[in-house]
mmCIF file of C-alpha atoms in Angstrom:
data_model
loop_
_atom_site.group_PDB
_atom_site.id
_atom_site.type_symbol
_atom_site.label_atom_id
_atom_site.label_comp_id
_atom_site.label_asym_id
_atom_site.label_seq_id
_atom_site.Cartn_x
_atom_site.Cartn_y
_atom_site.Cartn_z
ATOM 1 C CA UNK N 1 -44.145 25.839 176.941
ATOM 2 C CA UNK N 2 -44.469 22.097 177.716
ATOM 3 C CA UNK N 3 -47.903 23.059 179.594
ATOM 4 C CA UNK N 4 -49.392 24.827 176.744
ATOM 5 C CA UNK N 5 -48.813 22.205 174.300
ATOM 6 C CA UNK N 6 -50.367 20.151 176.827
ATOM 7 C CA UNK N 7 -53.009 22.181 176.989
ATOM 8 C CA UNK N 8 -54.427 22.475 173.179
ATOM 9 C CA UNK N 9 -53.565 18.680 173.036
ATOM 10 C CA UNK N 10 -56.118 18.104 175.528
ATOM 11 C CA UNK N 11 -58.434 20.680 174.071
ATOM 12 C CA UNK N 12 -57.918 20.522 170.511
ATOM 13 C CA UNK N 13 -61.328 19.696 169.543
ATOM 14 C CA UNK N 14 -62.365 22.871 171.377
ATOM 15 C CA UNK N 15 -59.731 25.008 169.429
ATOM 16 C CA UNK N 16 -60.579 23.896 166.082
ATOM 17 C CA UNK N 17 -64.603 24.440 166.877
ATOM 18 C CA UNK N 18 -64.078 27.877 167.964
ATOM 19 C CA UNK N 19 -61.600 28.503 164.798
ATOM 20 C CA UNK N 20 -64.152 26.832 162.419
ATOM 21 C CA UNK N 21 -66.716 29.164 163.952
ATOM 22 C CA UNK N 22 -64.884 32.678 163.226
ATOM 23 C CA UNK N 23 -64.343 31.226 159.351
ATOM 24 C CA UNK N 24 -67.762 30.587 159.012
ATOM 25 C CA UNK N 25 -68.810 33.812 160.654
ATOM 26 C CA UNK N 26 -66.706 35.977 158.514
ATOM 27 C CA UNK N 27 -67.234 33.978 155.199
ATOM 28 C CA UNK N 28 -70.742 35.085 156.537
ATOM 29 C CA UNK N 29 -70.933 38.675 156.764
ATOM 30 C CA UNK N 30 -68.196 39.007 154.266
ATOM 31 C CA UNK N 31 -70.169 37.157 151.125
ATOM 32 C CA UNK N 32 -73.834 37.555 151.812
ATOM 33 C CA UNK N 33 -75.130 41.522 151.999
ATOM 34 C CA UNK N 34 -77.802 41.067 154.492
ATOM 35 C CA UNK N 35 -75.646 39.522 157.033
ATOM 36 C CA UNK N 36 -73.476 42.379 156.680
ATOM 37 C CA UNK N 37 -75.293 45.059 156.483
ATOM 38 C CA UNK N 38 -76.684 44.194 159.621
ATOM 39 C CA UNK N 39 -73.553 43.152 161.200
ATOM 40 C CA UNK N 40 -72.277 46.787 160.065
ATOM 41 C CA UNK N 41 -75.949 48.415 161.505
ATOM 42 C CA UNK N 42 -75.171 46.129 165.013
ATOM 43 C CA UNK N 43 -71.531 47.398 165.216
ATOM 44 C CA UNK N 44 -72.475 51.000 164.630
ATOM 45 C CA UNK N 45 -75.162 51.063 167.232
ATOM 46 C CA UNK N 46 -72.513 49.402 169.974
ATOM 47 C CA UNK N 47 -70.139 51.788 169.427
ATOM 48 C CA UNK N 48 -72.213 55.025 168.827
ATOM 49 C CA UNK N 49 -73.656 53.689 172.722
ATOM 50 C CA UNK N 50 -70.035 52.973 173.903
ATOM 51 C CA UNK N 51 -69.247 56.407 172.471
ATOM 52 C CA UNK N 52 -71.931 58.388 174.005
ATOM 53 C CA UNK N 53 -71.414 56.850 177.652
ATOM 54 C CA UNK N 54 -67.704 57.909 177.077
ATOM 55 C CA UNK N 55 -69.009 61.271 176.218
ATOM 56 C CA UNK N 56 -71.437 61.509 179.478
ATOM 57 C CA UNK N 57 -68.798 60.352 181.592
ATOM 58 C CA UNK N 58 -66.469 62.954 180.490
ATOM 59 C CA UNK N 59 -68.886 65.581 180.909
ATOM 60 C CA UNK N 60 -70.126 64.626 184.358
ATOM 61 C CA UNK N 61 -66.338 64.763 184.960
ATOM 62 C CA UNK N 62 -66.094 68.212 183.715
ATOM 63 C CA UNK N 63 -69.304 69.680 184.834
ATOM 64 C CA UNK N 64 -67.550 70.715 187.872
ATOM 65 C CA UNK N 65 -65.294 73.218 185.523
ATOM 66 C CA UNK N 66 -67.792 74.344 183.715
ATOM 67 C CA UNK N 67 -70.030 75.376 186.487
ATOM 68 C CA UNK N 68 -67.299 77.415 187.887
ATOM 69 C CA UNK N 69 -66.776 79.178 184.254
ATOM 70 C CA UNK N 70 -70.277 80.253 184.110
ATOM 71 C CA UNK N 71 -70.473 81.622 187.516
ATOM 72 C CA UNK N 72 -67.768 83.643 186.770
ATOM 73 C CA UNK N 73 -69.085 84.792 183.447
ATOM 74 C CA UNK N 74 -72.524 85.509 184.925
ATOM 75 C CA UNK N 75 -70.952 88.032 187.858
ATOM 76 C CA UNK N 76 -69.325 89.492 184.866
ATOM 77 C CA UNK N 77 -72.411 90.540 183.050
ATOM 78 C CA UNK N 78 -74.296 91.382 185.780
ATOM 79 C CA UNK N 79 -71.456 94.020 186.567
ATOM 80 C CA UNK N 80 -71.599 94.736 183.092
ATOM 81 C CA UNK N 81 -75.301 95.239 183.476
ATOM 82 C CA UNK N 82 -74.971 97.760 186.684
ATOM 83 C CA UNK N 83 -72.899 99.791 184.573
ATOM 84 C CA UNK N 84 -74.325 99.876 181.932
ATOM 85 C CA UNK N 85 -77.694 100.680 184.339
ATOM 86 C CA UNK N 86 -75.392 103.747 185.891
ATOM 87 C CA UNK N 87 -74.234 105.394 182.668
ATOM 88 C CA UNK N 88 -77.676 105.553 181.425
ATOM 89 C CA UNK N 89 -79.162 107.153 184.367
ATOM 90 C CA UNK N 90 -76.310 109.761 184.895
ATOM 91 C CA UNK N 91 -76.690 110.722 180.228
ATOM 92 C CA UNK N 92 -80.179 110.971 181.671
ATOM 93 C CA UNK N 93 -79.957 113.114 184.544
ATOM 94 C CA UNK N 94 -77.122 115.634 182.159
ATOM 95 C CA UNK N 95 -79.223 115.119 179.535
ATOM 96 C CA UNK N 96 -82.482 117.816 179.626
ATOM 97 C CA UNK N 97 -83.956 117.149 176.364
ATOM 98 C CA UNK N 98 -84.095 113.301 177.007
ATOM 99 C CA UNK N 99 -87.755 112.144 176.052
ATOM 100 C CA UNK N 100 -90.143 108.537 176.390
ATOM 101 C CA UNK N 101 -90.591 107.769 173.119
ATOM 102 C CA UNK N 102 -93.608 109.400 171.303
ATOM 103 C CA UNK N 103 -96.078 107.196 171.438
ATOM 104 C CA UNK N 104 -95.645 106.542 175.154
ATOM 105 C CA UNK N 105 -95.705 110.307 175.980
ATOM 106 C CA UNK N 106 -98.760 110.434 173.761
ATOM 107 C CA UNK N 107 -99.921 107.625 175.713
ATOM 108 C CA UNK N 108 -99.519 108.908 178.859
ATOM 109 C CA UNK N 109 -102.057 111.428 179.072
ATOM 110 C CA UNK N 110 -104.424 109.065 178.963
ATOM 111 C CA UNK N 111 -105.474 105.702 181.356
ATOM 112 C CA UNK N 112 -104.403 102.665 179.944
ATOM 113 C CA UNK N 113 -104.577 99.355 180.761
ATOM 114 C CA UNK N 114 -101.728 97.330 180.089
ATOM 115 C CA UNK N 115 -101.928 93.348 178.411
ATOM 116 C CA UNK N 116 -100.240 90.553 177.062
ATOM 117 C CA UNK N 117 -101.162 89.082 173.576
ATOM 118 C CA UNK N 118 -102.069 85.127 174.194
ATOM 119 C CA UNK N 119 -103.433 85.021 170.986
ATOM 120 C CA UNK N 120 -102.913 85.796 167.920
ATOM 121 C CA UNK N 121 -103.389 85.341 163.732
ATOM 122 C CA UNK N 122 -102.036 87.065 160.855
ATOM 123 C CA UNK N 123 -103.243 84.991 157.876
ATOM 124 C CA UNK N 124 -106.745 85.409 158.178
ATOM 125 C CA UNK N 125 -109.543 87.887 156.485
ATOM 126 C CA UNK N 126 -111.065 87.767 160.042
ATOM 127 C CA UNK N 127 -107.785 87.505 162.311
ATOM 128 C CA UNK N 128 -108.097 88.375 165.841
ATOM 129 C CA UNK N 129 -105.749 88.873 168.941
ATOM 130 C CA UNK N 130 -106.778 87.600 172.344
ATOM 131 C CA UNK N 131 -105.376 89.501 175.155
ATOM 132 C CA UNK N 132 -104.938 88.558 179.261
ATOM 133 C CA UNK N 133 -107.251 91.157 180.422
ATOM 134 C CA UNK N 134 -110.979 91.459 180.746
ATOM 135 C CA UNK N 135 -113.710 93.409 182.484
ATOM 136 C CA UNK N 136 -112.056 92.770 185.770
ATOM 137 C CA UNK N 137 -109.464 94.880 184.618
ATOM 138 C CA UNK N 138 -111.167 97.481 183.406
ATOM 139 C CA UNK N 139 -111.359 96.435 179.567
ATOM 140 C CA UNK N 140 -114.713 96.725 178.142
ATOM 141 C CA UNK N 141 -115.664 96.483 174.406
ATOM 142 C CA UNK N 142 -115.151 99.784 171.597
ATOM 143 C CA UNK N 143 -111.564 100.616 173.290
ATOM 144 C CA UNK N 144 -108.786 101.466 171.389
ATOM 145 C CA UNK N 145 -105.288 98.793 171.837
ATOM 146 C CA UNK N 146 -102.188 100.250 170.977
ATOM 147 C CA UNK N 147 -98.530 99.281 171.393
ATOM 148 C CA UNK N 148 -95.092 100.826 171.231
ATOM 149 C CA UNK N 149 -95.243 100.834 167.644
ATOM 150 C CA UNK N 150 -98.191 102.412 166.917
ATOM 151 C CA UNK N 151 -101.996 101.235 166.497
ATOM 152 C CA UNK N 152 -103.149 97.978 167.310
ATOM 153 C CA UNK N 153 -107.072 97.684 166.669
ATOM 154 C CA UNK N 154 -110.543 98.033 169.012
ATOM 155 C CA UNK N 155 -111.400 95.500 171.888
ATOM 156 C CA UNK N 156 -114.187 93.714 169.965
ATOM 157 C CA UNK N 157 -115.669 91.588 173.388
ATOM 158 C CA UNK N 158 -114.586 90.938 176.899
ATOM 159 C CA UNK N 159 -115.097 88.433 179.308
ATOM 160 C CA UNK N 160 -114.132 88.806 182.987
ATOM 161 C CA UNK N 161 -110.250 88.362 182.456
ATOM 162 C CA UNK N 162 -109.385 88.160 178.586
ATOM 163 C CA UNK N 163 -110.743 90.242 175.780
ATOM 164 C CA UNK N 164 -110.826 89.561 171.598
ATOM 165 C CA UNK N 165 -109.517 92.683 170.106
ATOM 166 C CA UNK N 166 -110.187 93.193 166.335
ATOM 167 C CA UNK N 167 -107.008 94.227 164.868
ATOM 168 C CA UNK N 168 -105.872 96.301 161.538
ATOM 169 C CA UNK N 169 -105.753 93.178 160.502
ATOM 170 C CA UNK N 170 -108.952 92.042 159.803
ATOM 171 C CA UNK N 171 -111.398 93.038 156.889
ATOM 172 C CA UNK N 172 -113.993 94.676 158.926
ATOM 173 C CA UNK N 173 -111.950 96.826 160.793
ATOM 174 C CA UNK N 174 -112.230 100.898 159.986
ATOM 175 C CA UNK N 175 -110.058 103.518 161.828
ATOM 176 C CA UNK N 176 -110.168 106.739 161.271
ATOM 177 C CA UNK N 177 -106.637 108.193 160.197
ATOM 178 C CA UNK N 178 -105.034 111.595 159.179
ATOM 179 C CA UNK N 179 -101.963 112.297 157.545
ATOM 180 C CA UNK N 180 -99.688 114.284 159.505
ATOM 181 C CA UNK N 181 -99.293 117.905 159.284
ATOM 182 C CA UNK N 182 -101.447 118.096 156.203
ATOM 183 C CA UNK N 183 -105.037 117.790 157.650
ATOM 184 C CA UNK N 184 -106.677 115.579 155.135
ATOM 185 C CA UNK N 185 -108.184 112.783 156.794
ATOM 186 C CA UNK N 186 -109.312 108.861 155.746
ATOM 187 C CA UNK N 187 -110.601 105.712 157.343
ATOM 188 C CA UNK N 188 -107.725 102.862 157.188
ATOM 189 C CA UNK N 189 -108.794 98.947 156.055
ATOM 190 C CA UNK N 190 -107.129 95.867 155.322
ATOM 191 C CA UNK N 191 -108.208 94.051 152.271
ATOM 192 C CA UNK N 192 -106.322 90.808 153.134
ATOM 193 C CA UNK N 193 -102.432 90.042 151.467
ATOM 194 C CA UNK N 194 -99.604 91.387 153.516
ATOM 195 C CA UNK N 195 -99.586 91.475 157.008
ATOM 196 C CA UNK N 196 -97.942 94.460 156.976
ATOM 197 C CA UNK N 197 -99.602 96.881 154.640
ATOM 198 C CA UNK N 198 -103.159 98.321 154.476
ATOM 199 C CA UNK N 199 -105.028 101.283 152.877
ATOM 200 C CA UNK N 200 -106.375 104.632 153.728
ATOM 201 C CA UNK N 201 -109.367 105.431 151.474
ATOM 202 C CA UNK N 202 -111.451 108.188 151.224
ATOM 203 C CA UNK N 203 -108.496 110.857 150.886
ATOM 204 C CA UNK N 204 -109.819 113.784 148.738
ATOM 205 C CA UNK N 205 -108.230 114.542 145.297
ATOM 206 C CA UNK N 206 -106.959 118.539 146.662
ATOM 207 C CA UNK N 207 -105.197 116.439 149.324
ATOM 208 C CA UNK N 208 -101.266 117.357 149.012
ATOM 209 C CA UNK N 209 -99.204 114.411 150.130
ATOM 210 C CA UNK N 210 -95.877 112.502 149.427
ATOM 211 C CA UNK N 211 -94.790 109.042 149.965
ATOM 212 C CA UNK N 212 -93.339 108.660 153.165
ATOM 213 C CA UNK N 213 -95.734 110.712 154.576
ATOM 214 C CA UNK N 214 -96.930 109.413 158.334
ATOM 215 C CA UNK N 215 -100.224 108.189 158.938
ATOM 216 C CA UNK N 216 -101.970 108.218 162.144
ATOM 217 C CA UNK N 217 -105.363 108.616 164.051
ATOM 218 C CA UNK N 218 -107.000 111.552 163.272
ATOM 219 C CA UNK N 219 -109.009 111.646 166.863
ATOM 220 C CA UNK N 220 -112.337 111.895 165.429
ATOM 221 C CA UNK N 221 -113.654 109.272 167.428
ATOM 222 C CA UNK N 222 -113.481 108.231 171.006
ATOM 223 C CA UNK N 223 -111.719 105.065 170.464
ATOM 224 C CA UNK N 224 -108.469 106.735 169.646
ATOM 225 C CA UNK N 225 -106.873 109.800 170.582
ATOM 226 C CA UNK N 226 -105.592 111.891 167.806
ATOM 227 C CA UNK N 227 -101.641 111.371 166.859
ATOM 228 C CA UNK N 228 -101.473 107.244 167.410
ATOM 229 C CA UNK N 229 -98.513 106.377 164.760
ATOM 230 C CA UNK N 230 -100.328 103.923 161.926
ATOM 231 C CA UNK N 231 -97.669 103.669 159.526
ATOM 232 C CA UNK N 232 -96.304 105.440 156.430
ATOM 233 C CA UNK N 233 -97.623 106.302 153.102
ATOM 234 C CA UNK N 234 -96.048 104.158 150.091
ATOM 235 C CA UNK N 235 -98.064 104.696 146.680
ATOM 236 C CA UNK N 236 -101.197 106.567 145.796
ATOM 237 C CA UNK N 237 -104.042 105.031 143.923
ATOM 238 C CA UNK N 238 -107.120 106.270 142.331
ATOM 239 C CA UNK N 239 -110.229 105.207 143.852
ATOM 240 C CA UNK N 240 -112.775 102.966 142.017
ATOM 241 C CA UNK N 241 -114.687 105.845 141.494
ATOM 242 C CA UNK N 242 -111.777 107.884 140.445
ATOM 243 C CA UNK N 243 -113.421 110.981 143.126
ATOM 244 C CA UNK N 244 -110.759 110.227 145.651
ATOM 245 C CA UNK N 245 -107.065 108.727 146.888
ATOM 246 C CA UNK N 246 -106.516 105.179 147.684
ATOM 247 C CA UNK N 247 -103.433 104.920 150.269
ATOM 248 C CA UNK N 248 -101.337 102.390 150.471
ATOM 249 C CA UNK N 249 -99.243 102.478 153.720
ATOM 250 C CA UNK N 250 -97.016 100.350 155.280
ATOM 251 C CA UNK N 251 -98.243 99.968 158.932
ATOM 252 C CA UNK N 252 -95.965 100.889 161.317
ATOM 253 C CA UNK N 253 -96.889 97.768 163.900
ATOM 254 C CA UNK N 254 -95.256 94.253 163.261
ATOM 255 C CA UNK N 255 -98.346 91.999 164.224
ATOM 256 C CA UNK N 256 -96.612 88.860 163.797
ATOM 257 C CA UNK N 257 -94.337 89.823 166.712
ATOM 258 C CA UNK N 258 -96.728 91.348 169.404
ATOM 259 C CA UNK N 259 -95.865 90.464 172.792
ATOM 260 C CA UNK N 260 -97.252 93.811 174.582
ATOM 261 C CA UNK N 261 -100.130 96.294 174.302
ATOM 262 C CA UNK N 262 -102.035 98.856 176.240
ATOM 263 C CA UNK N 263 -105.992 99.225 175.934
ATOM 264 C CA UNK N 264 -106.961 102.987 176.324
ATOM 265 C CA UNK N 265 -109.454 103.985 178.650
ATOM 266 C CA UNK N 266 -111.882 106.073 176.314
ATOM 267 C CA UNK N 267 -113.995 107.656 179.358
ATOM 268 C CA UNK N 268 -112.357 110.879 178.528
ATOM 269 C CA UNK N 269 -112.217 110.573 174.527
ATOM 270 C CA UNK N 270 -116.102 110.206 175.031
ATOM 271 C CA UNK N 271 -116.469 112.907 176.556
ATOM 272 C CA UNK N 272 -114.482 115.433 174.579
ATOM 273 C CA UNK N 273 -116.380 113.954 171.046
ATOM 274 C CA UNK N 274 -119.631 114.289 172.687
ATOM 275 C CA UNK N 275 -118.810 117.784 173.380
ATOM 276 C CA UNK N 276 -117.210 118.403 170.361
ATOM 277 C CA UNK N 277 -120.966 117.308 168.672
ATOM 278 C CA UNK N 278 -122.803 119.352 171.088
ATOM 279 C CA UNK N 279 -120.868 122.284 169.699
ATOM 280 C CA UNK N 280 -121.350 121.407 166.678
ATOM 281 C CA UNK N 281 -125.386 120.692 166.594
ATOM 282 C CA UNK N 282 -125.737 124.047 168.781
ATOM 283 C CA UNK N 283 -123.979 125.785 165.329
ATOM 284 C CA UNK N 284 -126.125 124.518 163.090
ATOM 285 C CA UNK N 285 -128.848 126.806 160.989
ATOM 286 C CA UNK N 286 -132.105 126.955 162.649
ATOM 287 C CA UNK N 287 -134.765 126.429 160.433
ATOM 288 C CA UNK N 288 -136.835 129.179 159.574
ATOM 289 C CA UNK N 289 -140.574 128.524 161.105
#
């Protein structure tokens, strides 16, 4: 006790400085706003640090628990997975009347090329998709592109390895489309709006139809092959000249979310329209001389 009185006798002076000093700096930050809002700005920033290298060190701490919990969980699901993988293949194998989906069995009779979409635009009067394969590939220019979900649009140009396909989706675009099982037959635009609606026009006024109704390609050209899903009919309009049906369908592809298409080889769709016109020139009335 003796010692420490000694001691603040002999550094009194110093005591009463450093006392003097916290009064001032409180009646500082205390009475003036600047001073303390950035005293309160400085104290928040060294603790939020001292906080977050807490946090880190913690974690690096823990990492080692963590990295056994996922391992775990990931042998888990992929055992999951194989399971999963088995029971589908043996409902398969029982399973006679299991079927691709439609449009790939349609699909499949026919060579196709398959491609990723690297580019794309929805917004547009003149949008256009850019796909990963070119003439290289086998992708030349008046080929059909369609996807899991139905029509896509015609391969527009190619260079060696991409291609510019001109979609639904784009105001100069015209595909010929049928309704199914009712014969009647129209050429499908897009007029701009919605990505995901467009119009069949040209759909005669004996046509018998219902909303709901599928549309797809009609095969009367040798980009597409006939049956290609387009989408469904929603309302019926009258045409400007009143002489036909105006479609409106909801298409059946979701263009803002195309990952994955297939261009179709049209050597063969050629080839059965140019016959198909051969028959029908040889048919035709000879003129009387």
């Amino acid at each position: 006790m003796r010692n420490l009185i000694a001691f603040f006798k002999q550094y009194s002076h110093w005591v009463v400085f450093l006392l003097l000093e916290v009064v001032s700096v409180v009646l500082l930050f205390q009475y003036n706003s600047y001073q303390g809002s950035v005293w309160f700005s400085s104290a928040n920033a060294v603790t939020g640090k001292i906080m977050e290298i807490d946090a880190w060190i913690g974690t690096f701490f823990s990492m080692g628990d963590a990295n056994q919990d996922l391992t775990a969980r990931n042998i888990q699901l992929e055992q999951e997975v194989a399971a999963l993988r088995e029971q589908v293949a043996e409902l398969q194998r029982r399973d006679s009347t299991w079927q691709p989906s439609s449009q790939d069995k349609l699909l499949s009779a026919f060579k196709t090329i398959p491609a990723k979409v690297v580019g794309n635009s929805v917004s547009r009067p003149d949008n256009l998709i850019t796909i990963n394969k070119g003439t290289a590939d086998g992708v030349r220019p008046d080929m059909g592109v369609a996807c899991g979900t139905g029509v896509v649009g015609i391969v527009y140009m190619a260079s060696a390895h991409y291609a510019v396909v001109l979609p639904v989706l784009n105001a100069r675009s015209n595909i010929s489309c049928a309704i199914r099982g009712r014969g009647y037959f129209g050429y499908l635009h897009w007029n701009g709006g919605l990505s995901d609606q467009a119009f069949v026009d040209d759909i005669p006024r004996h046509a018998k139809f219902e909303e709901g109704d599928t549309i797809e390609t009609s095969g009367y050209s040798d980009v597409f092959p006939p049956g290609i899903l387009v989408g469904h009919i929603m309302k019926s309009h009258d045409s400007k000249d009143a002489l036909s049906y105006r479609l409106q369908v909801k298409l059946s592809t979701d263009y803002a979310r195309l990952r994955d298409v297939s261009v179709i080889d049209n050597a063969s769709l050629k080839e059965r329209v140019e016959i198909l016109r051969e028959a029908q020139d040889s048919i035709k009335p000879q003129r009387k001389q």
